[in-house]
Every structure is written in structure tokens, then in C-alpha cells.
Amino acid sequence: MSTLNIAVFVGSLRAASINLRLARALEKLVPANVKFHYVDLNVPLFNQDIENDMPAGAAKLKQQIKDAQGILFVTPEHNRSIPAALKNAVDWGTRPWGQNVWIGKPAGIVGTSPSAAGTAMAQQHLRNILAAEGVNVLTTPEIFLQMKDGLIDDQYQITNEDTRKFLQGWIDRYVDWVSKLA
Ligand SMILES: Cc1cc2nc3c(=O)[nH]c(=O)nc-3n(C[C@H](O)[C@H](O)[C@H](O)COP(=O)(O)O)c2cc1C
């Protein structure tokens, strides 16, 4: 089986991020040929004045998209939308004009929040944005995971069996999606 490199965009910059924790838990559920590469979103704000000579962090982020067979977004919801850091990363990937590296990439979106409503609105906003950039986003099933203390332990094991099975089913479908479109 050929290697599938996945560029993972965790939409939170904080060290104790529950979305990073979810990403790490999903990483434990993928087959050995699937490699997660975590993209650093802590890059300067997009500025069209410097898009032709972009900062090193933004150039690296773009290269990671290019090199990936699949994209995985694991994002919180900030004020009913996606976090600014994630939108910034998407924008860098689209520029300069004619050099959009997102086109045709297979992608999946998941997210978690302490709220029962999960990250539904953020995910929907992200789908709108990615549709305009030509990203092939997996549609169903959707995951709006309500995070509870201990649901994912410090070894990134999912402690609730039903949740583990659900996430395993989702990641299997995602890997299949990437394999077909890569
Ligand atoms: C600026 C800000 C806005 C937020 N807005 C929402 C929201 O709209 N919906 C929601 O479910 N949680 C919201 N939250 C709570 C986050 O879900 C919570 O902080 C979560 O832990 C963020 O994910 P992270 O741990 O991966 O950073 C917000 C948090 C912040 C800091």
C-alpha cells in the first residue's frame, strides 16, 4: 500500500487544545500507511502586499498542502465560525492568483467543543469556503463531538466504546475517500 500523507490543520493554537487531542486520537486509528503531518497555523496574517514573497511559515504551509494526498481539518468553533488562524491558513493556500494549492485535494472536517451543539456552524462555514477553493470535502457522516473530561485520555485513547467505534468508522471512510481521490 502506498503512503498517504495527510496535512492536518488543527484550528486551535493553544497547547491544551481539545481539537488537537481529537486529532491525536484519530491518528491512532489510521492504518500504518497513513501519516499525519501537523501544519503550523501560527504564521503571519495574510497580506496581499507580500503574497509574491511570502513569509517562510506561509510558504511551508503551502508546500505541506501541495505534498499531501489528503487534508484533515480538526477545528473548534469560534463565535459560530472557524477560528481566524484557520481562515488565514486557507487564504495563504489560495494565493497568489493562479497558484491555489487546494484545488482537487480530498479533505475531511471534524471538530469538538464542550458544547452539545459541537462545531456544526464552524464546519458548515468551512465547507462554504472550501467549495470555492475546489476542495473535495467528504460529506457524511459528520462529526460534531461534544468533549467531556476523560473522553480522550492522555495517551489519546478514546475511552467510550460507542464514540471509539463511531470515530473509527469515520476515519475508515475518510482514508478510503483519500485513497480514491489521491
Ligand atoms: C473566541 C472563542 C469563541 C468561542 N465560540 C464558540 C462557539 O461559537 N461555539 C462553541 O461551541 N464553542 C465556542 N467556544 C468555546 C470553545 O469550543 C472551547 O474554548 C474549545 O475548548 C476550543 O477548542 P480548543 O480547545 O481546541 O482550542 C469559543 C471559544 C473562544 C476562545
PDB file of C-alpha atoms and ligand atoms in Angstrom:
ATOM      1  CA  MET A   1       0.000   0.000   0.000  1.00  0.00           C
ATOM      2  CA  SER A   2       1.363   3.421  -0.908  1.00  0.00           C
ATOM      3  CA  THR A   3       1.873   6.057   1.747  1.00  0.00           C
ATOM      4  CA  LEU A   4      -0.866   8.634   2.184  1.00  0.00           C
ATOM      5  CA  ASN A   5       0.457  11.870   3.634  1.00  0.00           C
ATOM      6  CA  ILE A   6      -2.219  13.824   5.433  1.00  0.00           C
ATOM      7  CA  ALA A   7      -1.765  17.531   6.169  1.00  0.00           C
ATOM      8  CA  VAL A   8      -3.596  18.067   9.452  1.00  0.00           C
ATOM      9  CA  PHE A   9      -4.968  21.550  10.173  1.00  0.00           C
ATOM     10  CA  VAL A  10      -5.907  21.893  13.828  1.00  0.00           C
ATOM     11  CA  GLY A  11      -7.778  25.182  14.051  1.00  0.00           C
ATOM     12  CA  SER A  12      -6.590  25.960  17.575  1.00  0.00           C
ATOM     13  CA  LEU A  13      -3.216  27.384  18.564  1.00  0.00           C
ATOM     14  CA  ARG A  14      -3.477  26.528  22.252  1.00  0.00           C
ATOM     15  CA  ALA A  15      -1.283  23.819  23.743  1.00  0.00           C
ATOM     16  CA  ALA A  16      -4.117  22.119  25.645  1.00  0.00           C
ATOM     17  CA  SER A  17      -6.476  22.158  22.660  1.00  0.00           C
ATOM     18  CA  ILE A  18      -9.236  19.557  22.756  1.00  0.00           C
ATOM     19  CA  ASN A  19      -9.205  19.584  18.951  1.00  0.00           C
ATOM     20  CA  LEU A  20      -5.513  18.713  18.925  1.00  0.00           C
ATOM     21  CA  ARG A  21      -6.372  15.918  21.352  1.00  0.00           C
ATOM     22  CA  LEU A  22      -9.050  14.677  18.931  1.00  0.00           C
ATOM     23  CA  ALA A  23      -6.589  14.816  16.035  1.00  0.00           C
ATOM     24  CA  ARG A  24      -4.066  12.750  18.027  1.00  0.00           C
ATOM     25  CA  ALA A  25      -6.791  10.218  18.857  1.00  0.00           C
ATOM     26  CA  LEU A  26      -7.746   9.911  15.179  1.00  0.00           C
ATOM     27  CA  GLU A  27      -4.077   9.460  14.294  1.00  0.00           C
ATOM     28  CA  LYS A  28      -4.080   6.340  16.458  1.00  0.00           C
ATOM     29  CA  LEU A  29      -6.939   4.859  14.415  1.00  0.00           C
ATOM     30  CA  VAL A  30      -5.397   5.061  10.932  1.00  0.00           C
ATOM     31  CA  PRO A  31      -3.564   2.257   9.117  1.00  0.00           C
ATOM     32  CA  ALA A  32       0.261   2.278   9.074  1.00  0.00           C
ATOM     33  CA  ASN A  33       0.495   3.703   5.538  1.00  0.00           C
ATOM     34  CA  VAL A  34      -1.336   6.885   6.596  1.00  0.00           C
ATOM     35  CA  LYS A  35       0.987   9.557   8.003  1.00  0.00           C
ATOM     36  CA  PHE A  36      -0.258  12.674   9.790  1.00  0.00           C
ATOM     37  CA  HIS A  37       1.738  15.900   9.302  1.00  0.00           C
ATOM     38  CA  TYR A  38       0.620  18.677  11.630  1.00  0.00           C
ATOM     39  CA  VAL A  39       0.638  22.075   9.932  1.00  0.00           C
ATOM     40  CA  ASP A  40       1.750  25.093  11.983  1.00  0.00           C
ATOM     41  CA  LEU A  41      -1.009  27.705  11.694  1.00  0.00           C
ATOM     42  CA  ASN A  42       0.931  30.242  13.727  1.00  0.00           C
ATOM     43  CA  VAL A  43       2.010  32.210  10.646  1.00  0.00           C
ATOM     44  CA  PRO A  44       1.718  35.936   9.850  1.00  0.00           C
ATOM     45  CA  LEU A  45      -1.629  37.343   8.822  1.00  0.00           C
ATOM     46  CA  PHE A  46      -2.270  37.167   5.114  1.00  0.00           C
ATOM     47  CA  ASN A  47      -1.298  40.389   3.363  1.00  0.00           C
ATOM     48  CA  GLN A  48      -1.587  40.738  -0.385  1.00  0.00           C
ATOM     49  CA  ASP A  49       1.418  43.093  -0.395  1.00  0.00           C
ATOM     50  CA  ILE A  50       3.709  40.159   0.438  1.00  0.00           C
ATOM     51  CA  GLU A  51       1.952  37.274  -1.318  1.00  0.00           C
ATOM     52  CA  ASN A  52       4.662  37.035  -4.013  1.00  0.00           C
ATOM     53  CA  ASP A  53       7.410  36.822  -1.404  1.00  0.00           C
ATOM     54  CA  MET A  54       5.519  35.154   1.393  1.00  0.00           C
ATOM     55  CA  PRO A  55       6.890  34.591   4.912  1.00  0.00           C
ATOM     56  CA  ALA A  56       8.677  31.268   5.426  1.00  0.00           C
ATOM     57  CA  GLY A  57       5.894  29.882   7.620  1.00  0.00           C
ATOM     58  CA  ALA A  58       3.246  30.557   4.994  1.00  0.00           C
ATOM     59  CA  ALA A  59       5.423  29.100   2.223  1.00  0.00           C
ATOM     60  CA  LYS A  60       5.963  25.959   4.310  1.00  0.00           C
ATOM     61  CA  LEU A  61       2.246  25.651   4.965  1.00  0.00           C
ATOM     62  CA  LYS A  62       1.587  25.894   1.233  1.00  0.00           C
ATOM     63  CA  GLN A  63       4.195  23.272   0.479  1.00  0.00           C
ATOM     64  CA  GLN A  64       2.630  20.905   3.015  1.00  0.00           C
ATOM     65  CA  ILE A  65      -0.705  21.218   1.214  1.00  0.00           C
ATOM     66  CA  LYS A  66       0.999  20.507  -2.124  1.00  0.00           C
ATOM     67  CA  ASP A  67       2.812  17.462  -0.751  1.00  0.00           C
ATOM     68  CA  ALA A  68      -0.269  15.953   0.907  1.00  0.00           C
ATOM     69  CA  GLN A  69      -2.529  13.348  -0.624  1.00  0.00           C
ATOM     70  CA  GLY A  70      -5.276  14.367   1.799  1.00  0.00           C
ATOM     71  CA  ILE A  71      -6.233  17.182   4.169  1.00  0.00           C
ATOM     72  CA  LEU A  72      -7.789  16.786   7.598  1.00  0.00           C
ATOM     73  CA  PHE A  73      -9.361  19.748   9.379  1.00  0.00           C
ATOM     74  CA  VAL A  74      -9.933  19.347  13.100  1.00  0.00           C
ATOM     75  CA  THR A  75     -11.341  22.622  14.252  1.00  0.00           C
ATOM     76  CA  PRO A  76     -13.003  24.413  17.114  1.00  0.00           C
ATOM     77  CA  GLU A  77     -15.843  26.842  16.571  1.00  0.00           C
ATOM     78  CA  HIS A  78     -15.074  30.464  17.429  1.00  0.00           C
ATOM     79  CA  ASN A  79     -18.111  32.714  17.669  1.00  0.00           C
ATOM     80  CA  ARG A  80     -20.150  30.482  15.366  1.00  0.00           C
ATOM     81  CA  SER A  81     -17.480  30.298  12.667  1.00  0.00           C
ATOM     82  CA  ILE A  82     -13.990  28.995  12.038  1.00  0.00           C
ATOM     83  CA  PRO A  83     -11.054  30.399  14.027  1.00  0.00           C
ATOM     84  CA  ALA A  84      -9.164  33.272  12.407  1.00  0.00           C
ATOM     85  CA  ALA A  85      -5.945  31.228  12.311  1.00  0.00           C
ATOM     86  CA  LEU A  86      -7.619  28.608  10.151  1.00  0.00           C
ATOM     87  CA  LYS A  87      -9.128  31.120   7.753  1.00  0.00           C
ATOM     88  CA  ASN A  88      -5.702  32.757   7.478  1.00  0.00           C
ATOM     89  CA  ALA A  89      -4.146  29.407   6.569  1.00  0.00           C
ATOM     90  CA  VAL A  90      -6.791  28.757   3.918  1.00  0.00           C
ATOM     91  CA  ASP A  91      -6.167  32.198   2.433  1.00  0.00           C
ATOM     92  CA  TRP A  92      -2.392  31.712   2.155  1.00  0.00           C
ATOM     93  CA  GLY A  93      -3.025  28.451   0.298  1.00  0.00           C
ATOM     94  CA  THR A  94      -5.066  30.231  -2.363  1.00  0.00           C
ATOM     95  CA  ARG A  95      -2.597  32.936  -3.309  1.00  0.00           C
ATOM     96  CA  PRO A  96      -1.027  34.443  -5.403  1.00  0.00           C
ATOM     97  CA  TRP A  97      -3.798  34.290  -8.019  1.00  0.00           C
ATOM     98  CA  GLY A  98      -3.404  31.192 -10.187  1.00  0.00           C
ATOM     99  CA  GLN A  99      -1.391  29.354  -7.552  1.00  0.00           C
ATOM    100  CA  ASN A 100      -4.171  27.909  -5.407  1.00  0.00           C
ATOM    101  CA  VAL A 101      -2.782  24.661  -3.968  1.00  0.00           C
ATOM    102  CA  TRP A 102      -6.102  23.487  -2.516  1.00  0.00           C
ATOM    103  CA  ILE A 103      -7.699  22.554  -5.848  1.00  0.00           C
ATOM    104  CA  GLY A 104      -8.745  18.909  -6.045  1.00  0.00           C
ATOM    105  CA  LYS A 105      -7.444  17.900  -2.620  1.00  0.00           C
ATOM    106  CA  PRO A 106      -9.604  15.354  -0.803  1.00  0.00           C
ATOM    107  CA  ALA A 107     -10.461  16.558   2.691  1.00  0.00           C
ATOM    108  CA  GLY A 108     -12.386  15.722   5.832  1.00  0.00           C
ATOM    109  CA  ILE A 109     -13.711  18.011   8.549  1.00  0.00           C
ATOM    110  CA  VAL A 110     -14.254  17.149  12.204  1.00  0.00           C
ATOM    111  CA  GLY A 111     -14.415  19.223  15.345  1.00  0.00           C
ATOM    112  CA  THR A 112     -15.093  19.160  19.022  1.00  0.00           C
ATOM    113  CA  SER A 113     -16.429  21.582  21.602  1.00  0.00           C
ATOM    114  CA  PRO A 114     -17.552  21.371  25.211  1.00  0.00           C
ATOM    115  CA  SER A 115     -20.954  22.462  23.908  1.00  0.00           C
ATOM    116  CA  ALA A 116     -23.640  19.990  22.887  1.00  0.00           C
ATOM    117  CA  ALA A 117     -24.021  21.857  19.596  1.00  0.00           C
ATOM    118  CA  GLY A 118     -20.454  20.862  18.817  1.00  0.00           C
ATOM    119  CA  THR A 119     -18.846  22.719  15.974  1.00  0.00           C
ATOM    120  CA  ALA A 120     -21.681  22.445  13.460  1.00  0.00           C
ATOM    121  CA  MET A 121     -21.732  26.062  12.334  1.00  0.00           C
ATOM    122  CA  ALA A 122     -17.959  26.330  12.038  1.00  0.00           C
ATOM    123  CA  GLN A 123     -17.883  23.181   9.935  1.00  0.00           C
ATOM    124  CA  GLN A 124     -20.621  24.493   7.670  1.00  0.00           C
ATOM    125  CA  HIS A 125     -18.751  27.772   7.186  1.00  0.00           C
ATOM    126  CA  LEU A 126     -15.582  25.850   6.372  1.00  0.00           C
ATOM    127  CA  ARG A 127     -17.454  23.782   3.785  1.00  0.00           C
ATOM    128  CA  ASN A 128     -18.630  27.005   2.106  1.00  0.00           C
ATOM    129  CA  ILE A 129     -15.088  28.353   1.948  1.00  0.00           C
ATOM    130  CA  LEU A 130     -13.538  25.114   0.688  1.00  0.00           C
ATOM    131  CA  ALA A 131     -16.187  24.675  -2.002  1.00  0.00           C
ATOM    132  CA  ALA A 132     -14.978  27.925  -3.545  1.00  0.00           C
ATOM    133  CA  GLU A 133     -11.389  26.667  -3.499  1.00  0.00           C
ATOM    134  CA  GLY A 134     -12.079  23.354  -5.248  1.00  0.00           C
ATOM    135  CA  VAL A 135     -11.514  21.091  -2.245  1.00  0.00           C
ATOM    136  CA  ASN A 136     -13.278  17.710  -2.352  1.00  0.00           C
ATOM    137  CA  VAL A 137     -14.759  17.522   1.138  1.00  0.00           C
ATOM    138  CA  LEU A 138     -16.216  14.274   2.435  1.00  0.00           C
ATOM    139  CA  THR A 139     -19.896  14.865   3.116  1.00  0.00           C
ATOM    140  CA  THR A 140     -21.194  12.245   5.527  1.00  0.00           C
ATOM    141  CA  PRO A 141     -21.080  11.134   8.231  1.00  0.00           C
ATOM    142  CA  GLU A 142     -20.470  14.400  10.048  1.00  0.00           C
ATOM    143  CA  ILE A 143     -18.794  14.595  13.441  1.00  0.00           C
ATOM    144  CA  PHE A 144     -19.819  17.217  15.977  1.00  0.00           C
ATOM    145  CA  LEU A 145     -18.185  15.782  19.038  1.00  0.00           C
ATOM    146  CA  GLN A 146     -19.090  17.088  22.479  1.00  0.00           C
ATOM    147  CA  MET A 147     -15.908  16.815  24.521  1.00  0.00           C
ATOM    148  CA  LYS A 148     -16.196  15.593  28.093  1.00  0.00           C
ATOM    149  CA  ASP A 149     -13.467  15.156  30.701  1.00  0.00           C
ATOM    150  CA  GLY A 150     -11.656  11.874  30.150  1.00  0.00           C
ATOM    151  CA  LEU A 151     -13.337  11.047  26.824  1.00  0.00           C
ATOM    152  CA  ILE A 152      -9.870  11.045  25.239  1.00  0.00           C
ATOM    153  CA  ASP A 153      -7.177  10.164  27.757  1.00  0.00           C
ATOM    154  CA  ASP A 154      -3.585  11.422  27.909  1.00  0.00           C
ATOM    155  CA  GLN A 155      -2.436   8.553  25.683  1.00  0.00           C
ATOM    156  CA  TYR A 156      -5.057   9.690  23.130  1.00  0.00           C
ATOM    157  CA  GLN A 157      -7.178   6.594  23.629  1.00  0.00           C
ATOM    158  CA  ILE A 158     -10.940   7.076  23.281  1.00  0.00           C
ATOM    159  CA  THR A 159     -12.433   5.774  26.493  1.00  0.00           C
ATOM    160  CA  ASN A 160     -16.084   5.489  25.426  1.00  0.00           C
ATOM    161  CA  GLU A 161     -16.615   2.428  23.232  1.00  0.00           C
ATOM    162  CA  ASP A 162     -19.515   3.874  21.208  1.00  0.00           C
ATOM    163  CA  THR A 163     -17.528   7.040  20.475  1.00  0.00           C
ATOM    164  CA  ARG A 164     -14.465   4.977  19.557  1.00  0.00           C
ATOM    165  CA  LYS A 165     -16.478   2.879  17.104  1.00  0.00           C
ATOM    166  CA  PHE A 166     -18.081   5.970  15.583  1.00  0.00           C
ATOM    167  CA  LEU A 167     -14.734   7.721  15.119  1.00  0.00           C
ATOM    168  CA  GLN A 168     -13.162   4.531  13.746  1.00  0.00           C
ATOM    169  CA  GLY A 169     -15.979   4.275  11.188  1.00  0.00           C
ATOM    170  CA  TRP A 170     -15.471   7.901  10.192  1.00  0.00           C
ATOM    171  CA  ILE A 171     -11.703   7.689   9.806  1.00  0.00           C
ATOM    172  CA  ASP A 172     -12.003   4.460   7.774  1.00  0.00           C
ATOM    173  CA  ARG A 173     -14.358   6.237   5.409  1.00  0.00           C
ATOM    174  CA  TYR A 174     -12.049   9.264   5.258  1.00  0.00           C
ATOM    175  CA  VAL A 175      -8.994   7.125   4.423  1.00  0.00           C
ATOM    176  CA  ASP A 176     -10.994   5.352   1.728  1.00  0.00           C
ATOM    177  CA  TRP A 177     -12.054   8.753   0.334  1.00  0.00           C
ATOM    178  CA  VAL A 178      -8.460   9.997   0.214  1.00  0.00           C
ATOM    179  CA  SER A 179      -7.220   6.733  -1.344  1.00  0.00           C
ATOM    180  CA  LYS A 180      -9.765   7.017  -4.139  1.00  0.00           C
ATOM    181  CA  LEU A 181      -9.145  10.692  -4.917  1.00  0.00           C
ATOM    182  CA  ALA A 182      -5.401  11.000  -4.242  1.00  0.00           C
TER     183      ALA A 182
HETATM  184  C1  LIG B   1     -13.101  33.240  20.999  1.00  0.00           C
HETATM  185  C2  LIG B   1     -13.899  31.996  21.333  1.00  0.00           C
HETATM  186  C3  LIG B   1     -15.152  31.807  20.784  1.00  0.00           C
HETATM  187  C4  LIG B   1     -15.870  30.629  21.032  1.00  0.00           C
HETATM  188  N1  LIG B   1     -17.053  30.411  20.391  1.00  0.00           N
HETATM  189  C5  LIG B   1     -17.630  29.186  20.464  1.00  0.00           C
HETATM  190  C6  LIG B   1     -18.734  28.852  19.635  1.00  0.00           C
HETATM  191  O1  LIG B   1     -19.210  29.630  18.849  1.00  0.00           O
HETATM  192  N2  LIG B   1     -19.241  27.586  19.725  1.00  0.00           N
HETATM  193  C7  LIG B   1     -18.722  26.649  20.588  1.00  0.00           C
HETATM  194  O2  LIG B   1     -19.201  25.517  20.610  1.00  0.00           O
HETATM  195  N3  LIG B   1     -17.694  26.956  21.402  1.00  0.00           N
HETATM  196  C8  LIG B   1     -17.123  28.187  21.352  1.00  0.00           C
HETATM  197  N4  LIG B   1     -16.036  28.491  22.123  1.00  0.00           N
HETATM  198  C9  LIG B   1     -15.589  27.528  23.131  1.00  0.00           C
HETATM  199  C10 LIG B   1     -14.658  26.517  22.504  1.00  0.00           C
HETATM  200  O3  LIG B   1     -15.426  25.450  21.957  1.00  0.00           O
HETATM  201  C11 LIG B   1     -13.703  25.962  23.551  1.00  0.00           C
HETATM  202  O4  LIG B   1     -12.898  27.004  24.052  1.00  0.00           O
HETATM  203  C12 LIG B   1     -12.829  24.862  22.994  1.00  0.00           C
HETATM  204  O5  LIG B   1     -12.037  24.323  24.021  1.00  0.00           O
HETATM  205  C13 LIG B   1     -11.941  25.406  21.884  1.00  0.00           C
HETATM  206  O6  LIG B   1     -11.247  24.353  21.271  1.00  0.00           O
HETATM  207  P1  LIG B   1      -9.695  24.084  21.548  1.00  0.00           P
HETATM  208  O7  LIG B   1      -9.632  23.520  22.969  1.00  0.00           O
HETATM  209  O8  LIG B   1      -9.339  23.070  20.533  1.00  0.00           O
HETATM  210  O9  LIG B   1      -8.970  25.377  21.456  1.00  0.00           O
HETATM  211  C14 LIG B   1     -15.323  29.659  21.905  1.00  0.00           C
HETATM  212  C15 LIG B   1     -14.068  29.899  22.489  1.00  0.00           C
HETATM  213  C16 LIG B   1     -13.365  31.029  22.201  1.00  0.00           C
HETATM  214  C17 LIG B   1     -11.991  31.217  22.812  1.00  0.00           C
END
